[in-house]
């Protein structure tokens, strides 16, 4: 079956320094009864978040009582099998196809990876596509001492960079012309901050909901937080005044097992009851006030919320660019 493609006008990208993070529960896949369907659902979520330029995906354990219990109950940084399955599928999807063999370990969790639709993001270029930046992986190829490393960036020929790195290290490369300008490694943030290109997402596992907030990779944490729930929440249109200029935005979603309120109730490290979950966020919004269904699945809520927030994200985030 052929995939349909919707053409869109070419937009002018602006350098972007602000980031958008999404927190989703590990139980988001619980509604899918088989591994095959869980894989497809995880892929749909990954593509959806890439379409909306999400920079960080946080998968949290909504059933953890506290940080100590999460660490004791699981051996993977407080994350159980559901967290790891979702993380593996999302990581596979985010990794450019030409890097997967080197960077993505073989796993039973990826048995149905062939069903995943590609992200088709700027950091997944075609073989002969000319781009200023490319993702690459260092390879074990002999090089003169102090002359750097060889990198596979998905072209017919490997390129040489100035840094000496071990094999199988993922790098972001600013492409040179092979003559006066040499190829150099840059931060993965550079394509976004310099050209405004969406350059994929990072994945973080959080052993409880409180860790979503306390283990932020940003020095000053998240300066604009939005909680999404259908309980004790208001439509976006009634509280746009709560949106403010931001550098790092967090949007948190609950899951099919009681939503954000249950995740907060289960977390003993939070001095807040689930019924008062709105107090943890700058804004607490309902996915849709006019939905024709009594229930909204989390992945459907993500689409609704991101669609309504996108203009505000671009307006308030650009102020900090």
Short mmCIF file of C-alpha atoms in Angstrom, two decimals:
data_model
loop_
_atom_site.label_atom_id
_atom_site.label_comp_id
_atom_site.label_asym_id
_atom_site.label_seq_id
_atom_site.Cartn_x
_atom_site.Cartn_y
_atom_site.Cartn_z
CA UNK A 1 0.00 0.00 0.00
CA UNK A 2 1.42 3.36 -1.01
CA UNK A 3 1.91 6.01 1.63
CA UNK A 4 0.13 9.29 1.02
CA UNK A 5 2.14 12.47 1.20
CA UNK A 6 0.72 15.90 1.88
CA UNK A 7 2.74 18.65 0.28
CA UNK A 8 3.28 21.81 2.28
CA UNK A 9 4.67 25.24 1.59
CA UNK A 10 8.32 25.69 2.34
CA UNK A 11 8.70 27.59 5.59
CA UNK A 12 11.56 29.82 6.62
CA UNK A 13 13.24 28.29 9.66
CA UNK A 14 14.62 30.49 12.41
CA UNK A 15 17.43 29.58 14.79
CA UNK A 16 15.84 28.02 17.86
CA UNK A 17 17.35 27.81 21.32
CA UNK A 18 14.21 26.97 23.27
CA UNK A 19 13.27 23.33 23.83
CA UNK A 20 10.04 21.38 24.24
CA UNK A 21 9.89 18.27 26.44
CA UNK A 22 7.05 15.77 26.68
CA UNK A 23 6.48 13.46 29.66
CA UNK A 24 4.47 10.31 28.98
CA UNK A 25 3.76 7.32 31.26
CA UNK A 26 5.20 3.88 30.60
CA UNK A 27 1.63 2.55 30.58
CA UNK A 28 0.78 4.49 27.43
CA UNK A 29 1.08 1.23 25.48
CA UNK A 30 -1.14 -0.80 27.82
CA UNK A 31 -4.14 -0.44 25.53
CA UNK A 32 -2.34 -2.38 22.78
CA UNK A 33 -2.80 -6.15 23.43
CA UNK A 34 0.16 -7.55 21.45
CA UNK A 35 3.81 -6.67 20.95
CA UNK A 36 3.11 -6.03 17.29
CA UNK A 37 0.43 -3.47 18.09
CA UNK A 38 2.53 -1.94 20.89
CA UNK A 39 5.34 -1.42 18.37
CA UNK A 40 3.01 0.26 15.90
CA UNK A 41 1.57 2.51 18.62
CA UNK A 42 5.04 3.45 19.88
CA UNK A 43 6.01 4.33 16.32
CA UNK A 44 2.94 6.51 15.89
CA UNK A 45 3.80 8.35 19.11
CA UNK A 46 7.40 8.85 18.00
CA UNK A 47 6.39 10.27 14.63
CA UNK A 48 3.77 12.49 16.24
CA UNK A 49 6.30 13.99 18.65
CA UNK A 50 8.83 14.50 15.85
CA UNK A 51 6.22 16.28 13.73
CA UNK A 52 5.75 18.73 16.61
CA UNK A 53 9.51 19.24 17.05
CA UNK A 54 9.72 17.69 20.51
CA UNK A 55 13.31 17.73 21.77
CA UNK A 56 13.07 15.48 24.83
CA UNK A 57 10.78 12.53 25.57
CA UNK A 58 10.54 11.52 29.23
CA UNK A 59 9.02 8.11 29.99
CA UNK A 60 7.99 7.96 33.63
CA UNK A 61 6.78 5.13 35.85
CA UNK A 62 3.31 6.22 36.95
CA UNK A 63 3.06 3.48 39.58
CA UNK A 64 6.26 4.18 41.55
CA UNK A 65 5.72 5.08 45.22
CA UNK A 66 8.95 7.02 45.62
CA UNK A 67 12.46 7.28 44.24
CA UNK A 68 13.84 4.64 46.63
CA UNK A 69 11.11 2.14 45.79
CA UNK A 70 11.58 2.75 42.08
CA UNK A 71 15.30 2.03 42.37
CA UNK A 72 14.70 -1.09 44.47
CA UNK A 73 11.98 -2.55 42.28
CA UNK A 74 13.80 -2.15 38.96
CA UNK A 75 17.36 -2.54 37.81
CA UNK A 76 17.25 -0.02 34.96
CA UNK A 77 17.41 3.40 36.63
CA UNK A 78 14.01 2.90 38.18
CA UNK A 79 12.44 1.76 34.96
CA UNK A 80 10.52 -1.42 34.34
CA UNK A 81 9.99 -3.44 31.17
CA UNK A 82 7.29 -1.14 29.77
CA UNK A 83 9.61 1.86 30.02
CA UNK A 84 12.43 0.00 28.33
CA UNK A 85 10.31 -1.39 25.50
CA UNK A 86 8.95 2.04 24.63
CA UNK A 87 12.40 3.62 24.95
CA UNK A 88 14.01 1.04 22.66
CA UNK A 89 11.42 1.48 19.95
CA UNK A 90 11.61 5.28 20.15
CA UNK A 91 15.42 5.20 20.09
CA UNK A 92 15.42 2.89 17.06
CA UNK A 93 13.03 5.22 15.28
CA UNK A 94 15.10 8.33 16.07
CA UNK A 95 18.39 6.79 14.90
CA UNK A 96 19.13 7.39 11.19
CA UNK A 97 18.75 4.16 9.23
CA UNK A 98 22.40 3.99 8.17
CA UNK A 99 23.50 4.11 11.83
CA UNK A 100 21.18 1.48 13.28
CA UNK A 101 23.35 -1.56 12.62
CA UNK A 102 26.25 0.02 14.52
CA UNK A 103 24.34 1.77 17.30
CA UNK A 104 21.14 -0.13 18.05
CA UNK A 105 21.71 -3.50 19.76
CA UNK A 106 19.67 -6.47 18.57
CA UNK A 107 16.70 -6.90 20.90
CA UNK A 108 13.50 -8.95 21.06
CA UNK A 109 11.74 -5.65 21.66
CA UNK A 110 12.52 -4.68 18.05
CA UNK A 111 11.09 -7.83 16.47
CA UNK A 112 8.43 -5.80 14.65
CA UNK A 113 10.60 -2.77 13.88
CA UNK A 114 9.98 -3.27 10.15
CA UNK A 115 6.43 -2.02 10.74
CA UNK A 116 7.65 1.42 11.85
CA UNK A 117 7.18 4.37 9.52
CA UNK A 118 10.35 6.49 9.24
CA UNK A 119 10.59 9.88 10.93
CA UNK A 120 11.86 11.49 7.72
CA UNK A 121 13.34 14.32 9.80
CA UNK A 122 16.24 16.55 8.66
CA UNK A 123 18.76 14.37 10.51
CA UNK A 124 17.65 11.40 8.37
CA UNK A 125 19.04 12.57 5.00
CA UNK A 126 18.99 10.65 1.74
CA UNK A 127 22.18 9.03 0.43
CA UNK A 128 23.25 11.85 -1.90
CA UNK A 129 21.45 14.71 -0.17
CA UNK A 130 23.66 17.73 0.42
CA UNK A 131 23.28 18.91 4.00
CA UNK A 132 25.32 21.16 6.26
CA UNK A 133 25.04 18.69 9.13
CA UNK A 134 24.88 14.91 9.32
CA UNK A 135 24.70 12.32 12.06
CA UNK A 136 27.51 9.79 11.98
CA UNK A 137 29.21 6.97 13.83
CA UNK A 138 32.94 6.54 14.29
CA UNK A 139 34.41 3.43 12.69
CA UNK A 140 37.43 1.26 13.48
CA UNK A 141 39.55 2.31 10.52
CA UNK A 142 43.32 2.89 10.75
CA UNK A 143 44.35 6.53 10.87
CA UNK A 144 47.68 8.24 11.47
CA UNK A 145 48.27 9.12 15.10
CA UNK A 146 46.70 12.43 16.04
CA UNK A 147 44.86 12.71 12.71
CA UNK A 148 41.38 12.24 14.13
CA UNK A 149 38.84 9.52 13.34
CA UNK A 150 36.89 8.11 10.41
CA UNK A 151 33.12 8.54 10.47
CA UNK A 152 30.28 6.93 8.55
CA UNK A 153 27.77 9.70 7.82
CA UNK A 154 25.63 7.75 5.37
CA UNK A 155 27.50 8.78 2.22
CA UNK A 156 29.25 6.53 -0.28
CA UNK A 157 32.59 7.40 1.30
CA UNK A 158 33.47 7.81 4.96
CA UNK A 159 34.80 11.16 6.13
CA UNK A 160 37.56 12.14 8.52
CA UNK A 161 37.05 14.40 11.54
CA UNK A 162 39.61 16.15 13.71
CA UNK A 163 38.73 14.45 17.01
CA UNK A 164 40.19 11.15 18.14
CA UNK A 165 37.28 9.01 19.30
CA UNK A 166 36.62 5.37 20.03
CA UNK A 167 34.67 3.33 17.45
CA UNK A 168 30.85 3.23 17.56
CA UNK A 169 30.42 6.73 19.01
CA UNK A 170 27.53 8.74 17.57
CA UNK A 171 28.52 12.26 16.53
CA UNK A 172 26.96 15.26 14.85
CA UNK A 173 29.17 16.49 12.03
CA UNK A 174 29.32 19.85 10.29
CA UNK A 175 30.27 18.83 6.80
CA UNK A 176 33.36 20.29 5.16
CA UNK A 177 34.10 20.61 1.46
CA UNK A 178 37.09 18.30 1.57
CA UNK A 179 39.51 21.11 0.69
CA UNK A 180 39.76 24.32 2.70
CA UNK A 181 37.00 23.47 5.13
CA UNK A 182 37.36 20.26 7.12
CA UNK A 183 34.50 18.29 8.62
CA UNK A 184 34.18 18.92 12.35
CA UNK A 185 32.08 17.56 15.20
CA UNK A 186 29.54 19.89 16.78
CA UNK A 187 26.95 19.64 19.53
CA UNK A 188 23.71 17.85 18.57
CA UNK A 189 22.02 21.15 19.49
CA UNK A 190 23.89 23.11 16.83
CA UNK A 191 21.63 22.36 13.81
CA UNK A 192 18.63 23.57 15.83
CA UNK A 193 20.33 26.58 17.40
CA UNK A 194 22.05 27.75 14.21
CA UNK A 195 19.61 26.85 11.42
CA UNK A 196 16.40 26.00 13.27
CA UNK A 197 16.49 22.41 12.01
CA UNK A 198 14.67 19.76 14.00
CA UNK A 199 17.40 17.31 14.98
CA UNK A 200 15.54 14.50 16.72
CA UNK A 201 14.74 13.81 20.34
CA UNK A 202 16.58 12.50 23.36
CA UNK A 203 14.96 9.94 25.65
CA UNK A 204 15.03 10.06 29.43
CA UNK A 205 13.67 7.43 31.81
CA UNK A 206 12.17 8.68 35.09
CA UNK A 207 11.50 6.24 37.92
CA UNK A 208 8.56 8.31 39.19
CA UNK A 209 6.70 11.46 38.22
CA UNK A 210 8.66 13.61 40.67
CA UNK A 211 11.85 12.64 38.84
CA UNK A 212 10.43 14.13 35.66
CA UNK A 213 10.76 17.49 37.39
CA UNK A 214 13.84 16.99 39.58
CA UNK A 215 16.12 15.29 37.03
CA UNK A 216 15.79 17.80 34.22
CA UNK A 217 18.92 17.99 32.02
CA UNK A 218 18.64 21.77 32.02
CA UNK A 219 20.48 23.73 34.70
CA UNK A 220 17.47 25.72 35.88
CA UNK A 221 14.89 23.04 35.09
CA UNK A 222 11.72 23.72 33.12
CA UNK A 223 10.49 27.30 33.25
CA UNK A 224 7.06 26.63 31.74
CA UNK A 225 5.13 23.51 32.76
CA UNK A 226 1.81 22.31 31.39
CA UNK A 227 -0.20 19.42 32.79
CA UNK A 228 -2.83 17.68 30.67
CA UNK A 229 -5.88 16.09 32.27
CA UNK A 230 -9.64 15.83 31.83
CA UNK A 231 -10.18 16.43 35.56
CA UNK A 232 -10.09 19.85 37.28
CA UNK A 233 -8.67 21.38 34.12
CA UNK A 234 -9.73 24.15 31.75
CA UNK A 235 -9.60 24.64 27.97
CA UNK A 236 -6.51 26.39 26.64
CA UNK A 237 -8.60 29.29 25.33
CA UNK A 238 -9.59 30.24 28.89
CA UNK A 239 -6.04 30.46 30.25
CA UNK A 240 -3.70 31.65 27.52
CA UNK A 241 -2.62 34.40 29.92
CA UNK A 242 -0.72 31.70 31.85
CA UNK A 243 1.58 31.08 28.89
CA UNK A 244 4.79 33.04 29.29
CA UNK A 245 8.14 33.37 27.55
CA UNK A 246 10.19 30.25 28.16
CA UNK A 247 13.49 28.55 27.50
CA UNK A 248 12.53 24.98 28.38
CA UNK A 249 8.90 23.89 28.25
CA UNK A 250 7.51 20.68 29.75
CA UNK A 251 4.15 19.18 28.79
CA UNK A 252 3.09 16.23 30.97
CA UNK A 253 0.48 13.65 30.01
CA UNK A 254 -1.17 10.98 32.12
CA UNK A 255 -1.95 7.47 30.96
CA UNK A 256 -4.86 5.06 30.69
CA UNK A 257 -4.43 4.01 34.33
CA UNK A 258 -5.92 7.05 36.05
CA UNK A 259 -4.10 9.90 34.36
CA UNK A 260 -1.73 12.39 35.96
CA UNK A 261 -3.67 12.40 39.21
CA UNK A 262 -3.00 8.72 39.88
CA UNK A 263 0.70 9.08 39.03
CA UNK A 264 1.00 11.97 41.47
CA UNK A 265 -0.99 10.15 44.16
CA UNK A 266 1.35 7.16 43.86
CA UNK A 267 4.49 9.28 44.25
CA UNK A 268 5.31 9.73 47.95
CA UNK A 269 8.11 12.16 47.12
CA UNK A 270 5.55 14.73 46.01
CA UNK A 271 3.95 16.84 48.73
CA UNK A 272 0.79 17.05 46.70
CA UNK A 273 -2.35 14.94 46.41
CA UNK A 274 -3.49 13.80 43.00
CA UNK A 275 -6.66 15.87 43.24
CA UNK A 276 -4.44 18.96 43.57
CA UNK A 277 -2.24 18.04 40.61
CA UNK A 278 -2.96 21.39 38.97
CA UNK A 279 -0.83 23.08 41.67
CA UNK A 280 2.31 21.46 40.25
CA UNK A 281 2.00 23.19 36.89
CA UNK A 282 1.91 26.70 35.47
CA UNK A 283 -1.10 25.62 33.44
CA UNK A 284 -3.45 22.64 33.68
CA UNK A 285 -5.44 22.03 30.51
CA UNK A 286 -8.00 19.65 29.09
CA UNK A 287 -7.15 18.07 25.70
CA UNK A 288 -10.48 19.07 24.17
CA UNK A 289 -13.63 20.61 25.56
CA UNK A 290 -15.71 19.59 22.54
CA UNK A 291 -14.64 15.98 21.89
CA UNK A 292 -17.37 13.76 20.51
CA UNK A 293 -16.10 10.74 22.46
CA UNK A 294 -16.31 10.25 26.22
CA UNK A 295 -12.75 8.91 26.26
CA UNK A 296 -9.59 10.32 24.72
CA UNK A 297 -6.58 8.03 24.39
CA UNK A 298 -3.25 9.51 25.45
CA UNK A 299 -1.84 9.51 21.92
CA UNK A 300 -4.99 11.30 20.72
CA UNK A 301 -4.62 13.81 23.55
CA UNK A 302 -1.02 14.48 22.52
CA UNK A 303 -2.14 15.38 19.02
CA UNK A 304 -4.94 17.65 20.26
CA UNK A 305 -2.78 19.42 22.82
CA UNK A 306 0.23 19.94 20.56
CA UNK A 307 -1.96 21.26 17.76
CA UNK A 308 -3.52 23.87 20.04
CA UNK A 309 -0.25 24.78 21.77
CA UNK A 310 1.96 25.01 18.67
CA UNK A 311 1.26 28.67 17.80
CA UNK A 312 1.86 29.68 21.43
CA UNK A 313 5.08 27.64 21.59
CA UNK A 314 6.44 29.40 18.52
CA UNK A 315 5.40 32.82 19.82
CA UNK A 316 6.62 32.53 23.41
CA UNK A 317 9.64 30.37 22.64
CA UNK A 318 10.96 32.66 19.92
CA UNK A 319 11.29 35.46 22.47
CA UNK A 320 14.16 33.50 24.02
CA UNK A 321 15.91 32.82 20.70
#
